[in-house]
Amino acid sequence: MPALKNFGYNEDEDGELPTLVTGNEPDLQNILNTCKPDGGKNIVSDKKIDLANRQLDEDFGRQQRIPVTIITGYLGAGKSTLLEQIALKGSGKRLAVILNEFGDSSEIEKSISIKNNGDAYEEWLDLGNGCLCCSLKDIGVKAIEDMVARSPGKIDYILLETSGIADPAPIAKMFWQDKGLNSNVYIDGIITVLDSEHITTCLDDVSPTSHWHGEKVTLDDKSNTTIAHLQIAMADAILVNKSDKLEGDDSKKHELEDVVRSINTAAPIHYTKFGDIDLDLILDLKAFESTKLLEQDYTCTFHDPRISTVVLTFPFFQTQSQYDIFIKEFLQVLLWKDFGVDFRSVLQSQHEHNDQECKNFEVHRTKGLIVVGDECRVIQGVRDTYDIIPGEKLPSVTQNKMVFIGKHLNENFIRGLLDSAITPKA
């Protein structure tokens, strides 16, 4: 970033210098009482402060931020084959492919704090077509940011392949939460690769020690939810690989689609052979910014009680106060388990829902398009973290829409909570 212009003190423009206070003055308290909240007169004018702030924003805006696509899916689904196809096609992008070897998603966040206690291991491979491959043992956004900083002008796009047993949510949150700190990377989307032949086995195998391919279960609940459920729930696009196994069997294909749609109705499903796919369908999705994901058909004929999708539509907000109440009394209540008080216990008593689902629900992904007056706002969330950014009000958008993907979601309960928040109080 270029150095800031000189915004030093100028007597003609900025006025008299503030009184020097040593702290030993007998009338110190009186001096402090007459000072501005910042401790004295501004050494530079408000005009110069504003100019400096605007230059900072412009300089940060000029920095190139590299998109990251997370590729997840069980072992054997075809993640590596997909990466090979992307590298072969090239797409004109200089790609960095990061392969992760972590075995338990619970270790991901820990590694950020312990990364300086051990040596990071990076092994770079030339994949051709201007692509690089890095085996990054030292996982964490900071490690990837450092990688980008050390390779200025050499990387246009990052593909991050997770372990087959990884819950992608903690990884996504790390990239997403870091964007407010002027990170040089940002999350573009999550792609989940499924094995057409074995996905139903992965979803149904809930033995206490292992899944298909021997992956260890990392979930400690008793809801029979598998890592495969979480990988599908988090997806912005779903690739059903080895689609040749479904050829000539339309009933099996429809059954597979119903099972996947029962978990995540928001993500488009694409069928692939050997990971071959149009890159425009999986790269540059801007999934955490786009309003397109809300233009989906959310109907399905099969319901998976473990993880499912709830879609709510309701009228536009006319005032900011309506929107503020919606955020405080609905969205935050739904996503935040604890915010000073146990909101879920309060809700259970208020709405007279005594079933276990209302106490144990978990929201994994949140997507929303909210119109307030003439403004459109996009809501994106991962677990208990959410962000709200300006959006575009498309002609097809005629009402507000919220999409929740998660575990034990009771649509009647969530709808009742929404109605309670947006219904005018008497």
XYZ file of C-alpha atoms in Angstrom:
426
model
C 0.000 0.000 0.000
C 1.451 3.456 -0.850
C 2.426 5.675 2.032
C -0.182 8.111 3.286
C 0.091 11.709 2.205
C 1.400 14.156 4.783
C -1.524 15.141 6.977
C 0.605 16.926 9.576
C -0.365 19.919 11.694
C -0.853 23.243 9.924
C -1.405 26.280 12.144
C -3.404 28.271 9.573
C -5.814 25.444 8.878
C -5.822 23.474 12.109
C -5.745 26.294 14.619
C -4.106 26.529 18.021
C -2.189 23.561 19.395
C -3.764 21.880 22.439
C -2.354 22.566 25.879
C 0.329 20.131 26.976
C -0.812 18.246 30.061
C 1.877 16.564 32.156
C -0.441 15.143 34.800
C 1.163 17.151 37.623
C -0.947 20.297 37.277
C -2.777 21.323 40.488
C -5.919 22.013 38.431
C -5.587 18.845 36.346
C -9.211 17.806 36.792
C -10.455 21.187 35.609
C -8.208 20.971 32.542
C -9.507 17.512 31.713
C -13.115 18.606 32.194
C -12.699 21.359 29.601
C -10.925 19.141 27.065
C -12.615 17.404 24.171
C -13.395 13.700 24.638
C -10.245 12.859 22.672
C -8.147 14.567 25.334
C -7.635 17.928 23.635
C -8.078 19.879 20.445
C -7.561 17.983 17.239
C -4.011 18.470 16.006
C -5.317 18.122 12.447
C -8.632 19.252 11.053
C -11.655 17.037 10.593
C -11.271 17.633 6.856
C -7.799 16.109 6.831
C -8.905 13.189 8.988
C -11.699 12.490 6.512
C -9.282 12.661 3.575
C -6.916 10.243 5.307
C -9.696 7.779 6.027
C -10.911 7.914 2.446
C -7.401 7.305 1.129
C -7.074 4.273 3.398
C -10.319 2.853 2.020
C -9.210 3.460 -1.566
C -5.798 1.889 -1.001
C -7.272 -1.210 0.601
C -9.822 -1.408 -2.203
C -7.003 -1.454 -4.773
C -5.408 -4.470 -3.152
C -6.187 -7.640 -5.072
C -8.142 -10.096 -2.969
C -7.819 -13.710 -4.051
C -10.969 -15.876 -4.097
C -10.880 -19.241 -2.317
C -13.126 -22.150 -3.283
C -13.396 -24.928 -0.701
C -13.798 -28.399 -2.213
C -15.178 -30.976 0.181
C -16.594 -34.485 0.004
C -15.937 -37.999 1.271
C -12.808 -39.956 0.384
C -13.230 -41.548 -3.004
C -15.900 -39.104 -4.184
C -13.579 -37.560 -6.767
C -12.212 -34.346 -5.229
C -8.679 -34.917 -6.504
C -9.991 -35.857 -9.949
C -11.969 -32.612 -10.026
C -8.834 -30.653 -9.123
C -6.950 -32.354 -11.942
C -9.676 -31.363 -14.395
C -9.608 -27.758 -13.215
C -5.823 -27.645 -13.584
C -6.001 -29.191 -17.072
C -8.614 -26.709 -18.270
C -6.675 -23.850 -16.768
C -9.476 -21.319 -17.362
C -6.830 -18.647 -17.857
C -6.377 -18.375 -14.103
C -3.150 -18.880 -12.197
C -4.370 -21.400 -9.652
C -2.969 -22.390 -6.287
C -4.232 -25.782 -5.141
C -3.934 -26.444 -1.410
C -4.221 -30.003 -0.154
C -4.988 -30.445 3.520
C -4.163 -33.480 5.568
C -5.889 -32.632 8.832
C -7.933 -35.505 10.137
C -10.394 -33.952 12.569
C -12.210 -30.698 11.893
C -12.028 -29.842 15.583
C -8.279 -29.374 15.166
C -8.604 -26.700 12.495
C -9.247 -23.757 14.761
C -6.721 -25.009 17.313
C -4.004 -24.961 14.689
C -4.299 -21.202 14.347
C -3.139 -20.717 17.918
C -0.425 -23.373 17.823
C 0.967 -22.596 14.368
C 3.937 -20.698 15.773
C 4.860 -23.572 18.077
C 5.924 -25.834 15.240
C 7.479 -25.641 11.818
C 5.097 -25.119 8.928
C 5.550 -27.583 6.107
C 4.924 -26.529 2.548
C 5.669 -28.575 -0.533
C 5.088 -26.867 -3.860
C 4.457 -28.782 -7.070
C 4.150 -27.425 -10.610
C 0.876 -28.713 -12.073
C 1.366 -27.092 -15.455
C -0.922 -24.460 -17.004
C 0.537 -21.947 -14.583
C -0.889 -23.804 -11.573
C 0.869 -24.471 -8.298
C 0.061 -27.081 -5.700
C 0.845 -26.723 -2.019
C 0.570 -29.397 0.653
C -0.114 -27.157 3.619
C 0.190 -28.904 6.949
C -0.026 -25.646 8.849
C -3.687 -24.945 8.198
C -5.184 -21.561 8.959
C -6.106 -18.416 7.092
C -2.910 -16.669 8.195
C -0.789 -19.367 6.590
C -2.662 -18.984 3.305
C -2.507 -15.182 3.490
C 1.254 -15.436 3.978
C 1.458 -17.762 0.983
C -0.356 -15.199 -1.178
C 1.793 -12.345 0.138
C 4.962 -14.267 -0.769
C 3.705 -14.814 -4.319
C 2.594 -11.380 -5.554
C 1.129 -11.505 -9.047
C 1.470 -15.297 -9.246
C -1.929 -16.420 -7.940
C -5.382 -15.524 -9.270
C -7.430 -18.187 -7.518
C -7.079 -20.675 -4.645
C -8.653 -24.135 -4.477
C -8.660 -25.668 -1.007
C -9.319 -29.413 -0.844
C -10.417 -30.604 2.583
C -10.006 -34.019 4.092
C -12.842 -36.451 3.433
C -13.743 -36.391 7.121
C -13.727 -32.622 7.563
C -16.735 -30.537 8.514
C -16.289 -27.541 6.152
C -18.049 -25.034 8.425
C -15.063 -24.136 10.676
C -12.883 -23.695 7.589
C -15.431 -21.434 5.899
C -15.859 -19.337 9.047
C -12.117 -18.742 9.301
C -11.948 -17.205 5.816
C -15.198 -15.353 6.197
C -14.485 -13.792 9.592
C -11.079 -12.620 8.384
C -12.484 -10.498 5.564
C -13.166 -7.612 7.935
C -9.446 -7.453 8.731
C -8.532 -6.491 5.147
C -7.449 -10.012 4.299
C -5.902 -10.673 0.893
C -8.169 -13.727 0.441
C -11.925 -14.256 0.614
C -14.224 -17.271 0.403
C -15.988 -17.591 -2.941
C -17.965 -20.773 -2.320
C -18.091 -24.357 -1.085
C -18.254 -27.219 -3.590
C -19.290 -30.653 -2.315
C -18.412 -33.692 -4.417
C -20.580 -36.802 -3.979
C -20.016 -40.371 -5.125
C -23.220 -41.304 -6.975
C -22.776 -44.952 -6.078
C -22.081 -44.613 -2.358
C -23.579 -41.339 -1.092
C -26.684 -42.977 0.373
C -24.417 -45.435 2.188
C -22.399 -42.563 3.637
C -25.565 -40.837 4.838
C -27.061 -43.956 6.389
C -23.934 -45.437 7.974
C -24.040 -44.108 11.530
C -22.030 -46.783 13.314
C -20.250 -45.330 16.358
C -16.728 -45.861 15.087
C -16.550 -45.605 11.329
C -18.186 -44.758 8.025
C -17.677 -46.045 4.528
C -13.952 -45.864 3.721
C -13.272 -45.994 7.462
C -13.670 -42.291 8.231
C -14.032 -41.614 11.930
C -17.201 -39.988 13.171
C -16.472 -36.529 14.576
C -20.002 -35.719 15.713
C -20.878 -36.212 19.363
C -24.671 -35.944 19.081
C -27.071 -38.874 18.924
C -29.108 -37.646 15.984
C -27.497 -40.015 13.454
C -26.098 -37.006 11.618
C -22.973 -37.823 9.603
C -20.171 -35.701 8.187
C -21.751 -36.322 4.772
C -24.872 -34.491 5.970
C -22.778 -31.491 7.021
C -20.811 -31.451 3.766
C -24.035 -31.385 1.746
C -25.655 -28.825 4.047
C -22.750 -26.396 3.627
C -22.558 -26.691 -0.173
C -23.066 -23.794 -2.563
C -22.897 -26.250 -5.476
C -23.123 -30.053 -5.407
C -21.338 -32.292 -7.905
C -22.656 -35.832 -8.246
C -19.568 -37.533 -9.642
C -19.386 -40.916 -11.400
C -22.741 -40.119 -12.991
C -22.194 -42.940 -15.489
C -23.209 -45.276 -12.639
C -26.711 -43.763 -12.871
C -27.150 -44.052 -16.629
C -30.262 -45.984 -17.580
C -31.632 -45.876 -14.035
C -33.809 -42.781 -13.770
C -35.475 -43.965 -10.572
C -32.126 -44.184 -8.773
C -31.199 -40.729 -10.038
C -34.478 -39.229 -8.811
C -34.052 -40.978 -5.467
C -30.547 -39.554 -5.087
C -31.755 -36.054 -5.955
C -34.568 -36.288 -3.417
C -32.155 -37.373 -0.700
C -29.734 -34.525 -1.466
C -32.531 -31.977 -1.829
C -33.985 -33.011 1.525
C -30.746 -31.780 3.113
C -29.944 -28.767 0.929
C -32.503 -27.369 -1.481
C -30.558 -24.179 -2.182
C -27.471 -25.579 -3.938
C -27.656 -26.534 -7.630
C -26.843 -30.170 -8.459
C -24.489 -30.931 -11.361
C -23.680 -34.393 -12.706
C -20.083 -35.153 -13.670
C -17.928 -37.960 -15.037
C -14.313 -37.990 -13.883
C -14.789 -34.507 -12.427
C -15.340 -32.927 -15.848
C -17.446 -29.772 -15.497
C -17.784 -26.260 -16.880
C -15.652 -24.161 -14.539
C -18.175 -21.320 -14.637
C -20.494 -23.559 -12.600
C -18.082 -23.892 -9.676
C -15.665 -20.936 -9.752
C -16.371 -17.237 -9.190
C -19.749 -18.047 -7.646
C -19.545 -15.177 -5.150
C -21.790 -17.388 -3.074
C -21.355 -15.338 0.079
C -22.387 -12.146 -1.714
C -24.768 -13.158 -4.483
C -28.543 -12.907 -4.498
C -28.863 -15.579 -7.201
C -28.935 -18.455 -4.748
C -32.345 -17.350 -3.581
C -33.841 -17.892 -7.032
C -34.209 -21.632 -6.521
C -37.034 -24.130 -6.455
C -37.018 -25.332 -2.857
C -39.487 -28.189 -3.196
C -38.598 -31.839 -2.592
C -40.564 -35.032 -2.126
C -38.325 -36.686 0.463
C -37.626 -35.395 3.954
C -34.508 -36.233 5.952
C -35.285 -35.587 9.635
C -31.620 -35.109 10.483
C -30.644 -32.124 8.328
C -33.136 -30.230 6.207
C -33.947 -26.861 4.646
C -36.534 -24.368 5.869
C -37.600 -21.546 3.536
C -39.576 -18.548 4.785
C -41.074 -15.744 2.695
C -42.671 -12.595 4.064
C -43.450 -9.004 3.002
C -40.802 -6.345 2.441
C -39.993 -4.100 5.397
C -41.133 -0.519 5.035
C -39.075 0.944 7.878
C -35.647 0.485 9.426
C -37.226 -0.209 12.813
C -39.087 -3.230 11.373
C -35.796 -4.555 10.047
C -33.986 -3.933 13.353
C -36.627 -5.916 15.256
C -36.351 -8.726 12.697
C -32.582 -8.938 13.249
C -32.732 -8.729 17.042
C -35.836 -10.780 17.807
C -35.607 -13.347 15.035
C -32.239 -13.805 13.352
C -30.035 -13.360 16.408
C -32.346 -15.444 18.560
C -32.240 -18.255 16.021
C -28.480 -18.220 15.431
C -27.034 -17.316 18.823
C -27.349 -19.973 21.462
C -26.311 -17.623 24.217
C -26.383 -13.834 24.233
C -26.496 -12.877 27.878
C -29.401 -15.259 28.489
C -30.287 -18.661 27.098
C -32.558 -17.465 24.314
C -33.670 -20.958 23.357
C -35.055 -21.683 26.809
C -36.931 -18.391 26.709
C -38.341 -19.212 23.279
C -39.423 -22.649 24.317
C -41.528 -21.234 27.145
C -42.847 -18.298 25.136
C -44.009 -20.355 22.177
C -45.031 -23.436 24.107
C -42.858 -25.778 22.080
C -41.818 -28.606 24.349
C -40.442 -30.990 21.760
C -36.764 -31.866 21.718
C -36.260 -30.317 18.283
C -36.804 -26.795 19.589
C -34.073 -27.285 22.162
C -31.473 -29.032 20.019
C -31.776 -27.413 16.601
C -28.626 -26.184 14.859
C -28.456 -23.849 11.866
C -25.505 -24.642 9.594
C -26.138 -22.244 6.702
C -28.241 -19.108 6.479
C -29.111 -17.243 3.296
C -31.440 -14.292 3.048
C -32.617 -11.496 0.800
C -34.261 -8.662 2.711
C -35.698 -5.465 1.241
C -36.018 -2.437 3.524
C -37.684 0.491 1.807
C -35.672 0.973 -1.390
C -32.627 -0.944 -0.137
C -31.830 -4.612 -0.681
C -29.657 -6.522 1.800
C -28.136 -9.989 1.483
C -27.718 -12.107 4.615
C -25.202 -14.959 4.621
C -24.417 -17.091 7.648
C -22.302 -20.049 8.715
C -23.397 -21.559 12.023
C -23.666 -18.716 14.585
C -21.842 -16.152 12.434
C -23.664 -13.991 9.914
C -22.942 -11.018 7.692
C -25.187 -8.487 5.972
C -24.088 -6.758 2.768
C -25.785 -4.545 0.173
C -27.523 -6.476 -2.589
C -29.372 -5.945 -5.835
C -33.147 -6.012 -5.929
C -33.886 -8.089 -8.991
C -37.250 -7.713 -10.782
C -38.173 -11.281 -9.828
C -37.832 -10.506 -6.112
C -41.306 -9.730 -4.792
C -40.917 -10.541 -1.094
C -38.317 -11.144 1.588
C -36.873 -14.635 1.757
C -34.833 -16.518 4.365
C -33.321 -19.970 3.849
C -32.017 -22.045 6.771
C -30.183 -25.354 6.435
C -29.554 -27.271 9.625
C -30.281 -30.031 12.091
C -33.657 -30.609 13.780
C -35.185 -27.533 12.144
C -38.860 -27.285 13.077
C -40.487 -25.154 10.383
C -43.577 -24.352 12.459
C -41.411 -23.216 15.358
C -39.198 -21.034 13.144
C -42.207 -19.574 11.341
C -43.848 -18.791 14.687
C -40.700 -17.054 15.868
C -40.594 -14.971 12.674
C -44.276 -14.041 12.908
C -43.773 -12.999 16.511
C -40.907 -10.697 15.498
C -42.478 -9.053 12.447
C -46.076 -8.750 13.654
C -46.732 -5.210 14.926
C -46.992 -5.087 18.698
C -50.315 -3.903 20.094
